[in-house]
XYZ file of C-alpha atoms in Angstrom:
681
model
C -1.367 63.507 -39.995
C -1.895 60.605 -42.359
C -2.286 57.256 -40.623
C -0.111 54.604 -42.241
C -1.859 51.360 -41.356
C 1.035 48.940 -41.836
C 3.484 51.202 -39.997
C 1.143 51.719 -37.057
C 0.637 47.953 -36.642
C 4.278 47.042 -37.301
C 6.942 45.947 -34.826
C 8.359 49.478 -34.548
C 5.006 51.261 -34.701
C 3.339 53.478 -32.136
C 1.142 50.663 -30.849
C 4.133 48.413 -30.160
C 5.842 51.242 -28.286
C 2.734 51.951 -26.223
C 1.435 48.448 -25.557
C 3.779 46.137 -23.605
C 4.007 42.677 -25.126
C 2.497 43.734 -28.456
C 3.743 41.598 -31.317
C 3.075 42.266 -35.001
C 1.030 39.510 -36.583
C 1.078 38.819 -40.327
C -2.587 37.863 -40.132
C -3.497 41.208 -38.588
C -1.565 43.156 -41.209
C -3.155 41.121 -43.992
C -6.638 41.817 -42.664
C -5.916 45.521 -42.095
C -4.750 45.880 -45.689
C -7.941 44.234 -46.980
C -10.139 46.473 -44.801
C -8.246 49.583 -45.942
C -8.784 48.649 -49.576
C -12.489 47.889 -49.017
C -13.147 51.257 -47.371
C -11.325 53.049 -50.171
C -13.567 51.560 -52.879
C -16.827 51.360 -50.866
C -16.732 47.598 -51.310
C -18.068 44.486 -49.610
C -15.609 42.401 -47.590
C -15.955 39.228 -45.528
C -13.013 38.364 -43.276
C -12.784 35.220 -41.199
C -10.107 35.987 -38.642
C -9.052 33.273 -36.225
C -8.916 33.891 -32.482
C -5.833 35.913 -31.554
C -5.568 37.691 -34.891
C -6.188 41.050 -33.269
C -9.031 41.806 -35.617
C -10.304 44.830 -33.685
C -7.073 46.762 -34.383
C -7.100 45.362 -37.926
C -10.338 47.205 -38.694
C -10.062 50.126 -36.242
C -6.802 51.470 -37.680
C -8.058 51.588 -41.312
C -11.351 53.054 -40.078
C -9.563 55.849 -38.217
C -7.335 56.436 -41.223
C -10.448 56.931 -43.336
C -11.982 59.292 -40.783
C -8.883 61.489 -40.599
C -8.059 61.573 -44.303
C -11.585 61.935 -45.703
C -13.731 63.070 -42.722
C -16.100 60.159 -43.261
C -18.157 58.516 -40.520
C -17.702 54.846 -39.624
C -20.195 52.696 -37.698
C -18.880 49.604 -35.898
C -21.427 47.025 -34.742
C -20.899 44.155 -32.336
C -23.236 41.475 -31.056
C -22.038 41.355 -27.457
C -21.675 43.965 -24.732
C -18.241 42.565 -23.851
C -16.800 43.463 -27.251
C -18.393 46.927 -27.191
C -16.769 47.559 -23.811
C -13.410 46.327 -25.102
C -13.573 48.703 -28.071
C -14.738 51.750 -26.105
C -12.758 51.233 -22.888
C -9.490 49.760 -24.206
C -8.809 49.600 -27.938
C -10.077 52.984 -29.121
C -8.572 54.987 -26.201
C -5.191 53.381 -26.918
C -5.387 54.350 -30.588
C -6.548 57.839 -29.642
C -3.427 58.141 -27.510
C -0.958 57.065 -30.219
C -2.544 58.917 -33.158
C -1.839 62.673 -32.883
C -4.827 63.839 -34.926
C -8.118 63.992 -33.084
C -11.197 61.913 -33.784
C -14.245 61.243 -31.642
C -15.620 57.835 -30.737
C -19.118 57.412 -29.279
C -20.858 54.379 -27.793
C -24.410 54.524 -29.152
C -27.168 53.004 -27.038
C -30.903 52.796 -27.559
C -32.972 55.563 -26.032
C -34.531 53.268 -23.433
C -31.113 52.874 -21.778
C -31.184 56.496 -20.549
C -32.980 57.913 -17.540
C -35.395 60.813 -18.017
C -35.098 63.101 -15.002
C -38.480 64.659 -15.759
C -40.264 61.311 -15.923
C -38.436 60.093 -12.817
C -39.597 63.114 -10.842
C -43.154 62.664 -12.141
C -43.140 58.976 -11.122
C -41.860 59.894 -7.672
C -44.589 62.489 -7.149
C -47.291 59.991 -8.122
C -45.810 56.791 -6.712
C -48.773 56.148 -4.390
C -51.140 55.961 -7.386
C -48.641 54.465 -9.832
C -46.902 51.670 -7.900
C -48.625 48.896 -6.009
C -45.983 47.172 -3.897
C -43.280 48.114 -1.426
C -40.652 46.485 -3.664
C -41.736 48.667 -6.588
C -41.508 51.817 -4.472
C -38.101 50.746 -3.171
C -36.942 50.178 -6.755
C -38.002 53.714 -7.653
C -36.057 55.058 -4.662
C -32.943 53.188 -5.847
C -33.315 54.766 -9.288
C -33.632 58.218 -7.690
C -30.527 57.743 -5.552
C -28.574 56.620 -8.592
C -29.937 59.240 -11.007
C -28.483 62.173 -9.122
C -25.028 60.576 -8.908
C -24.624 59.056 -12.371
C -22.465 60.837 -14.903
C -23.824 59.215 -18.068
C -27.417 58.374 -17.099
C -27.373 54.916 -18.674
C -28.872 51.819 -17.150
C -25.549 49.956 -17.322
C -24.442 51.625 -14.064
C -27.810 51.225 -12.300
C -27.782 48.855 -9.293
C -29.899 45.700 -9.414
C -33.562 46.548 -8.773
C -35.986 44.355 -6.803
C -38.547 45.088 -9.555
C -36.814 45.719 -12.875
C -40.053 46.783 -14.602
C -40.108 50.005 -12.554
C -37.349 51.308 -14.849
C -39.915 51.926 -17.592
C -41.455 54.715 -15.495
C -38.134 56.565 -15.549
C -36.576 55.709 -18.894
C -36.324 58.109 -21.807
C -38.955 57.434 -24.456
C -39.557 59.065 -27.833
C -43.325 58.894 -27.329
C -43.322 61.087 -24.243
C -40.358 63.351 -24.941
C -41.110 67.083 -24.626
C -38.051 68.110 -26.586
C -37.002 71.703 -25.929
C -40.155 72.256 -23.856
C -38.789 69.868 -21.236
C -37.517 71.676 -18.122
C -34.607 69.211 -18.021
C -33.701 69.518 -21.705
C -30.272 71.066 -21.104
C -29.435 68.401 -18.484
C -30.985 65.505 -20.417
C -28.629 62.535 -20.608
C -30.212 61.232 -23.792
C -30.122 64.559 -25.636
C -26.471 64.978 -24.663
C -25.730 61.473 -25.952
C -27.584 62.205 -29.184
C -25.544 65.362 -29.750
C -22.348 63.376 -29.214
C -23.579 60.748 -31.675
C -24.469 63.299 -34.358
C -21.012 64.847 -34.052
C -19.143 61.567 -33.647
C -16.680 60.191 -36.171
C -16.578 56.581 -34.999
C -19.862 55.179 -33.690
C -19.989 51.869 -31.811
C -23.358 50.144 -31.396
C -24.834 46.657 -31.157
C -26.404 44.612 -33.928
C -29.911 45.072 -32.530
C -29.716 48.867 -32.689
C -28.148 48.815 -36.148
C -30.836 46.585 -37.636
C -33.574 48.534 -35.866
C -32.224 51.606 -37.630
C -32.078 49.698 -40.912
C -35.732 48.625 -40.529
C -36.769 52.231 -39.787
C -34.906 53.489 -42.860
C -37.226 51.341 -44.996
C -40.098 53.642 -44.003
C -38.178 56.878 -44.275
C -37.117 57.137 -40.659
C -33.894 56.348 -38.889
C -31.941 56.717 -35.699
C -28.286 56.759 -36.685
C -26.842 59.747 -38.541
C -25.638 59.210 -42.097
C -22.474 57.146 -42.372
C -20.155 56.089 -45.185
C -18.815 52.817 -43.785
C -20.114 50.038 -41.551
C -18.019 47.310 -39.939
C -19.994 44.368 -38.583
C -17.949 42.426 -36.050
C -19.228 39.076 -34.711
C -20.884 38.860 -38.115
C -21.900 35.219 -37.657
C -24.868 36.585 -35.666
C -26.126 39.017 -38.335
C -28.705 36.721 -39.917
C -30.432 35.808 -36.653
C -30.682 39.425 -35.495
C -31.928 40.602 -38.893
C -34.595 37.864 -39.021
C -36.051 39.126 -35.751
C -36.014 42.791 -36.727
C -37.748 42.231 -40.051
C -40.509 40.158 -38.425
C -42.947 40.823 -35.574
C -43.843 39.422 -32.167
C -46.812 39.889 -29.835
C -46.850 38.095 -26.499
C -49.605 37.760 -23.946
C -47.255 38.942 -21.207
C -46.392 42.085 -23.172
C -50.039 42.994 -23.649
C -50.795 42.249 -19.993
C -47.887 44.422 -18.891
C -49.122 47.409 -20.897
C -52.657 47.041 -19.542
C -51.376 46.679 -15.988
C -49.247 49.800 -16.473
C -52.396 51.702 -17.435
C -54.726 50.235 -14.815
C -54.167 47.537 -12.192
C -57.710 46.408 -11.496
C -56.773 44.595 -8.290
C -54.954 47.478 -6.621
C -56.741 50.371 -8.374
C -53.432 51.897 -9.351
C -51.687 52.597 -12.612
C -50.826 55.318 -15.065
C -54.390 56.373 -15.853
C -54.972 57.063 -12.153
C -52.151 59.618 -12.194
C -53.175 61.715 -15.210
C -54.413 65.196 -14.441
C -57.022 66.439 -16.898
C -58.993 69.583 -17.567
C -62.626 69.902 -16.499
C -64.723 67.203 -18.121
C -61.781 64.888 -18.742
C -62.442 62.619 -15.755
C -65.225 60.871 -17.643
C -62.864 60.099 -20.518
C -60.373 58.570 -18.088
C -63.117 56.365 -16.643
C -64.045 55.256 -20.172
C -60.388 54.431 -20.829
C -60.184 52.401 -17.594
C -63.270 50.417 -18.657
C -61.659 49.930 -22.076
C -58.554 48.496 -20.380
C -60.765 45.883 -18.713
C -62.342 45.031 -22.070
C -58.851 44.647 -23.552
C -58.005 42.173 -20.790
C -61.026 40.086 -21.700
C -60.161 40.299 -25.401
C -56.539 39.345 -24.672
C -57.620 36.343 -22.602
C -59.922 35.184 -25.413
C -57.351 35.822 -28.170
C -54.365 34.129 -26.553
C -56.568 31.396 -25.075
C -57.765 30.527 -28.573
C -54.154 30.529 -29.792
C -53.198 28.149 -26.976
C -56.067 25.796 -27.824
C -55.061 25.909 -31.497
C -51.473 25.150 -30.485
C -52.624 22.098 -28.525
C -54.840 20.858 -31.359
C -51.907 21.209 -33.777
C -49.856 18.813 -31.651
C -47.589 21.512 -30.272
C -45.775 22.054 -33.598
C -46.590 25.753 -33.471
C -46.219 26.716 -37.125
C -49.138 28.685 -38.550
C -49.464 27.989 -42.266
C -52.552 30.039 -43.042
C -54.097 33.336 -42.028
C -57.025 33.658 -39.654
C -56.542 30.523 -37.548
C -58.321 32.331 -34.687
C -60.639 35.278 -34.416
C -59.102 38.616 -33.510
C -61.020 40.458 -30.798
C -57.752 42.009 -29.607
C -57.192 44.508 -32.432
C -60.648 46.168 -32.112
C -60.343 46.330 -28.310
C -56.847 47.831 -28.419
C -57.874 50.231 -31.195
C -60.786 51.454 -29.092
C -58.445 51.955 -26.140
C -55.948 53.821 -28.330
C -58.698 56.165 -29.508
C -59.765 56.881 -25.930
C -56.169 57.493 -24.898
C -55.912 60.030 -27.708
C -58.909 61.849 -26.186
C -57.321 61.708 -22.731
C -54.154 63.188 -24.212
C -56.132 66.104 -25.657
C -57.730 66.775 -22.271
C -54.499 66.534 -20.254
C -53.827 69.582 -18.117
C -50.053 69.653 -18.668
C -47.510 68.882 -21.353
C -45.982 66.218 -19.111
C -49.266 64.347 -18.685
C -50.013 64.632 -22.386
C -46.609 63.182 -23.202
C -47.128 60.191 -20.898
C -50.515 59.433 -22.431
C -49.084 59.869 -25.932
C -46.521 57.118 -25.282
C -49.244 54.760 -24.000
C -51.419 55.559 -27.003
C -48.601 54.772 -29.445
C -47.783 51.457 -27.737
C -51.445 50.460 -27.712
C -51.904 51.336 -31.386
C -48.699 49.463 -32.299
C -49.944 46.324 -30.517
C -53.305 46.565 -32.274
C -51.526 46.776 -35.639
C -49.166 43.904 -34.740
C -52.064 41.623 -33.810
C -53.795 42.445 -37.084
C -50.667 41.834 -39.193
C -49.789 38.578 -37.427
C -53.276 37.069 -37.666
C -53.722 38.178 -41.292
C -50.110 37.186 -42.150
C -49.653 40.426 -44.044
C -45.866 40.577 -43.527
C -44.485 39.121 -46.747
C -41.555 36.734 -46.758
C -42.164 35.653 -43.164
C -42.937 32.393 -41.407
C -45.472 32.489 -38.573
C -45.797 30.418 -35.438
C -47.270 30.212 -31.941
C -44.937 29.956 -28.957
C -45.859 28.752 -25.473
C -43.495 29.685 -22.650
C -43.565 30.185 -18.868
C -46.643 29.416 -16.798
C -49.314 31.999 -16.028
C -52.697 32.007 -14.340
C -55.764 32.143 -16.567
C -59.473 31.589 -16.333
C -60.026 27.860 -15.910
C -56.544 27.201 -14.507
C -52.880 27.769 -15.354
C -51.479 27.624 -18.874
C -48.307 28.823 -20.621
C -47.704 32.393 -21.676
C -48.512 32.514 -25.395
C -46.973 34.575 -28.199
C -47.731 34.943 -31.903
C -44.490 35.429 -33.828
C -43.192 35.994 -37.333
C -39.655 36.145 -38.687
C -38.146 36.747 -42.094
C -37.356 33.413 -43.751
C -34.725 34.869 -46.040
C -33.140 38.163 -45.012
C -30.952 38.134 -48.107
C -33.264 40.234 -50.314
C -33.944 42.701 -47.491
C -30.252 43.197 -46.714
C -29.369 43.279 -50.402
C -31.725 46.224 -50.859
C -31.316 48.078 -47.570
C -27.657 47.482 -46.700
C -25.573 46.129 -49.542
C -27.502 48.159 -52.124
C -26.546 51.455 -50.479
C -23.510 53.577 -51.251
C -21.635 52.506 -48.131
C -18.767 50.119 -47.668
C -19.544 47.027 -45.588
C -16.953 44.931 -43.750
C -18.097 41.722 -42.030
C -15.746 39.832 -39.763
C -15.894 36.905 -37.355
C -13.946 33.808 -36.414
C -16.664 31.738 -38.122
C -17.881 32.784 -41.567
C -16.625 29.935 -43.767
C -17.818 26.343 -43.700
C -14.550 24.978 -45.092
C -11.245 26.614 -46.046
C -11.994 29.545 -48.345
C -15.707 28.739 -48.716
C -17.919 31.689 -47.727
C -20.831 30.818 -50.038
C -23.333 29.892 -47.358
C -22.836 33.129 -45.404
C -22.835 35.301 -48.521
C -26.075 33.784 -49.841
C -27.792 33.889 -46.453
C -27.014 37.601 -46.073
C -27.741 38.582 -49.665
C -24.201 39.844 -50.229
C -23.430 39.227 -53.891
C -19.798 38.634 -54.913
C -18.054 39.925 -51.798
C -14.308 40.012 -51.511
C -13.377 37.284 -49.044
C -10.341 36.702 -46.870
C -9.549 33.930 -44.439
C -6.669 34.474 -42.039
C -5.740 31.806 -39.541
C -5.001 32.172 -35.871
C -1.440 32.779 -34.673
C -2.079 30.303 -31.848
C -0.352 26.916 -31.919
C -3.567 24.875 -31.801
C -1.964 21.419 -32.268
C -0.009 21.963 -29.048
C -2.772 23.770 -27.175
C -5.784 21.556 -27.869
C -6.475 17.857 -27.499
C -9.514 16.731 -29.484
C -11.403 13.570 -28.484
C -14.186 11.980 -30.532
C -16.461 9.484 -28.759
C -17.786 6.813 -31.132
C -19.239 4.693 -28.352
C -22.237 6.836 -27.467
C -25.663 5.308 -28.265
C -28.151 7.052 -30.549
C -30.330 9.728 -28.915
C -33.374 7.513 -29.522
C -31.858 4.826 -27.299
C -33.455 4.457 -23.838
C -29.955 4.529 -22.373
C -28.867 7.712 -24.141
C -29.286 10.254 -21.332
C -27.728 7.931 -18.738
C -24.784 7.262 -21.055
C -24.389 10.962 -21.709
C -24.330 11.723 -17.988
C -21.650 9.023 -17.480
C -19.456 10.486 -20.246
C -19.820 14.010 -18.884
C -18.782 12.840 -15.420
C -15.771 11.019 -16.850
C -14.467 13.961 -18.836
C -15.129 16.497 -16.113
C -13.084 14.231 -13.842
C -10.206 14.071 -16.354
C -9.597 17.822 -16.017
C -10.860 18.190 -12.446
C -13.591 20.546 -13.631
C -13.053 23.805 -15.462
C -15.573 22.542 -18.006
C -18.225 23.924 -20.315
C -20.733 21.227 -21.250
C -22.575 22.404 -24.370
C -25.994 20.973 -25.227
C -28.350 21.408 -28.168
C -31.491 20.613 -26.153
C -32.683 22.310 -22.956
C -34.619 19.187 -21.965
C -31.582 16.922 -22.391
C -29.404 19.385 -20.487
C -31.751 19.427 -17.504
C -32.117 15.638 -17.501
C -28.337 15.160 -17.541
C -27.965 17.790 -14.822
C -30.463 15.912 -12.683
C -28.530 12.663 -13.102
C -25.032 14.118 -12.685
C -25.518 16.949 -10.186
C -25.208 14.878 -7.009
C -21.988 13.226 -8.173
C -20.470 16.517 -9.337
C -21.288 18.325 -6.120
C -20.036 15.413 -3.989
C -16.682 15.680 -5.790
C -16.519 19.399 -4.994
C -17.419 20.745 -8.433
C -19.699 23.818 -8.299
C -22.387 23.190 -10.932
C -24.014 26.033 -12.856
C -26.946 25.202 -15.141
C -28.485 27.616 -17.629
C -32.216 28.244 -17.542
C -32.825 27.947 -13.807
C -33.433 31.638 -13.179
C -29.837 32.881 -12.938
C -28.787 35.401 -15.648
C -26.116 34.131 -18.047
C -23.749 36.937 -17.049
C -23.936 35.878 -13.406
C -23.428 32.212 -14.334
C -20.170 33.134 -16.075
C -19.009 35.216 -13.101
C -19.666 32.318 -10.729
C -17.969 29.875 -13.098
C -14.806 31.999 -13.146
C -14.633 32.157 -9.345
C -13.741 28.476 -8.890
C -11.345 26.569 -11.163
C -13.229 23.332 -10.458
C -16.578 24.679 -11.699
C -18.745 23.029 -14.323
C -21.248 24.913 -16.463
C -24.084 23.350 -18.471
C -25.326 25.588 -21.290
C -27.254 25.642 -24.543
C -27.180 27.930 -27.594
C -26.113 31.233 -25.999
C -23.038 29.583 -24.443
C -21.789 28.230 -27.773
C -20.727 31.726 -28.845
C -19.703 35.129 -27.523
C -18.426 33.820 -24.176
C -14.821 34.647 -23.319
C -13.276 32.786 -20.364
C -9.491 32.924 -20.373
C -6.900 31.015 -18.421
C -7.219 27.857 -16.382
C -10.837 28.545 -15.427
C -11.899 26.912 -18.727
C -9.814 23.944 -19.848
C -12.429 21.495 -21.047
C -15.203 22.004 -23.621
C -17.577 19.050 -23.939
C -19.841 19.135 -27.009
C -22.669 16.704 -26.370
C -24.201 16.766 -29.866
C -23.336 18.219 -33.245
C -25.347 21.460 -33.268
C -27.887 20.749 -35.985
C -31.000 22.875 -35.696
C -34.175 21.199 -34.466
C -35.823 20.210 -37.778
C -39.423 20.896 -36.773
C -38.849 24.505 -35.671
C -40.985 26.728 -37.934
C -38.148 28.961 -39.122
C -35.930 25.941 -39.824
C -38.740 24.227 -41.757
C -39.446 27.344 -43.793
C -35.789 27.800 -44.707
C -35.509 24.192 -45.824
C -38.656 24.515 -47.915
C -37.236 27.638 -49.530
C -33.978 25.864 -50.398
C -35.883 22.920 -51.890
C -38.169 25.230 -53.882
C -35.044 26.668 -55.498
C -33.803 23.212 -56.453
C -31.271 22.874 -53.635
C -30.603 20.189 -51.058
C -31.927 21.311 -47.670
C -29.437 19.238 -45.677
C -26.264 19.960 -47.630
C -27.086 23.567 -48.525
C -28.628 24.742 -45.260
C -28.638 22.400 -42.237
C -25.046 21.209 -42.534
C -23.379 24.603 -43.131
C -25.247 26.130 -40.190
C -24.232 23.237 -37.925
C -20.581 23.560 -38.971
C -20.528 27.273 -38.169
C -22.051 26.643 -34.725
C -19.607 23.793 -34.115
C -16.702 26.130 -34.864
C -18.131 28.613 -32.391
C -18.398 25.963 -29.679
C -14.870 24.725 -30.337
C -13.635 28.312 -30.157
C -14.688 28.723 -26.522
C -11.565 26.851 -25.340
C -8.608 28.872 -26.585
C -9.002 32.634 -26.164
C -5.326 33.534 -25.666
C -1.905 32.150 -26.529
C -1.546 30.673 -23.044
C -4.893 28.849 -22.934
C -4.901 25.089 -23.373
C -7.073 22.077 -22.728
C -9.333 19.596 -24.461
C -12.436 19.546 -26.618
C -14.529 16.393 -26.372
C -17.250 15.567 -28.900
C -19.770 13.054 -27.557
C -21.497 12.555 -30.908
C -20.319 9.521 -32.907
C -21.606 10.994 -36.176
C -18.514 13.191 -36.409
C -16.473 10.013 -36.903
C -19.017 7.636 -38.476
C -20.852 9.812 -41.025
C -19.293 11.017 -44.242
C -20.294 14.605 -43.495
C -18.445 14.348 -40.162
C -15.205 15.019 -42.003
C -16.523 18.481 -42.934
C -16.801 19.398 -39.254
C -13.194 18.332 -38.662
C -11.970 20.123 -41.790
C -13.416 23.383 -40.461
C -11.114 23.337 -37.410
C -7.646 24.922 -37.222
C -5.042 23.032 -39.204
C -2.917 20.391 -37.529
C -5.329 19.125 -34.859
C -5.402 15.322 -34.873
C -8.413 13.787 -33.104
C -8.125 10.841 -30.737
C -10.931 8.307 -31.005
C -12.698 7.126 -27.842
C -13.670 3.486 -28.219
C -16.014 1.242 -26.225
C -16.743 2.206 -22.628
C -15.074 0.209 -19.904
C -15.663 0.199 -16.145
C -12.942 2.110 -14.384
C -12.687 2.794 -10.637
C -12.309 6.321 -9.394
C -9.605 7.296 -6.936
C -11.754 9.829 -5.105
C -15.277 8.486 -5.160
C -17.632 5.650 -6.007
C -16.875 3.682 -9.147
C -18.856 4.136 -12.365
C -18.636 3.112 -16.011
C -16.788 5.484 -18.287
C -15.172 5.395 -21.722
C -11.539 4.782 -22.463
C -9.715 6.091 -25.517
C -6.712 5.458 -27.674
């Protein structure tokens, strides 16, 4: 059967007959036609499709048509788990039901998401020497109970563990895989998933896995099977993910975790204590244990020096030259890796040898990463030192330290490794253009030369669904009264809709200060308050927010995009600041310097377009369906007082007329103590 795209998506098509309430949308048909044409010519296409377009069907139907008519493989990548689940659990099964010809769709996950039954059994047998606490042993028992009931073997169905790190003792790992020599090979969840992937027609994965595969292909390796087409949904996130995957990162906590996995000096437990070796191998294990202790000392010295450098640099973090500290870590880790190789050779079983092989590879990789980061040998990258959560160290507590690099410009890398290949590439999102029809910033940032572009609006009636308020009365952030004023405005606007509000910040510090000022008042009014960054996972914050229509959620960058809350639960989006990047962040600095070195204007060519795209994402949290409605409030006067503010407004759906909030006036509350709040016209 030949799939006729327009007919399938039309008002009398198979989808309309199968899906109650389905309505054909001109925007969807327009996008589907463009995707069909792009796949046919192996082209490059960027599509900005407004919320409600039905873009998943608009690319799935042409993709399936290509699979059935030419037996070509299509990879679809998303940035969020929610969209992957929608594609695999809803959209693709529906299309499979209405299209008579058969095609296979496979959700592709990284290997570490699968349980290894052999490794799990090995960990269970050696738990007394491997695990140090009752919570760790209980976590292993939970994994065992689950492993013999699960049908797919992936971590997504695993119950919450008291100690999440125990999973690494049971997960599938390339470094310790026995292949066909494994007694569980025929029952292996990962091998079964890999066979499905290699035979699959339509592969669905996340951006991280796709760009990991792309990075591996640069050195002649790869994970995904060959494909002829790739469709990148949620494409506004491509650049950020690619920057991470073409850089490097080494954190103190990561090194400490590896060393503790090998040998916990306090409890005399760990992986090395479980390895069974041939006669004469015990001495090598003891040498390796001593080498672990030397690595701890080297790690403490290395990251301690980085922390002291970070303090002396005023906390800016950017590393502009190689060799800012000595590197005792690489020699220590290299010595340990060599000893682990000897332990592997003396192991008495294939299983033990495989475990040690994985540790040896991780140790060698960390040694190489430390060397590359200190020497700054990764070209095209910016380097910096990060200081995060607190940890104990000799001489007192200090932050956990990491040395990081990221690609400044992923354009050349993607131009060579993605757009330069003989595959068609479709990129789609609700936010790819900075103004009507203008995709230049996204195209340049991604290294996609002369793409075909298409912008299709949303079928939603935004002028009647959204009220937009612009507050011109807020003081400048440098004002001593700024945070107090911001808290007052947030309280006022939360009160106007009786909760159901996302309050989006650009600064974690400001968010927490406003939360401290406003929390008592919000709670006293009966508004459950959920604040990001206080130890509760984002997914759980969203679940709790949905449970009460009067909830309020304070969030930063990750809540500006990819969050889908439909219905009355979310009826108020408060944008506290225009989302310009922090100018002294190393990657931001390096990008601006690159733009200036090419004769451009860093603000107009880089900072402003990025802020507009993020602003559109934040605005887009409000209306996710045709029945959603509410208000968006911008508490940043620059959107109305600066000339560039008009560009933010021009990026929004057509027909929305903002209402200007003027000077604040005291106004009594009906249900609580009075406070000062703004009034608007």
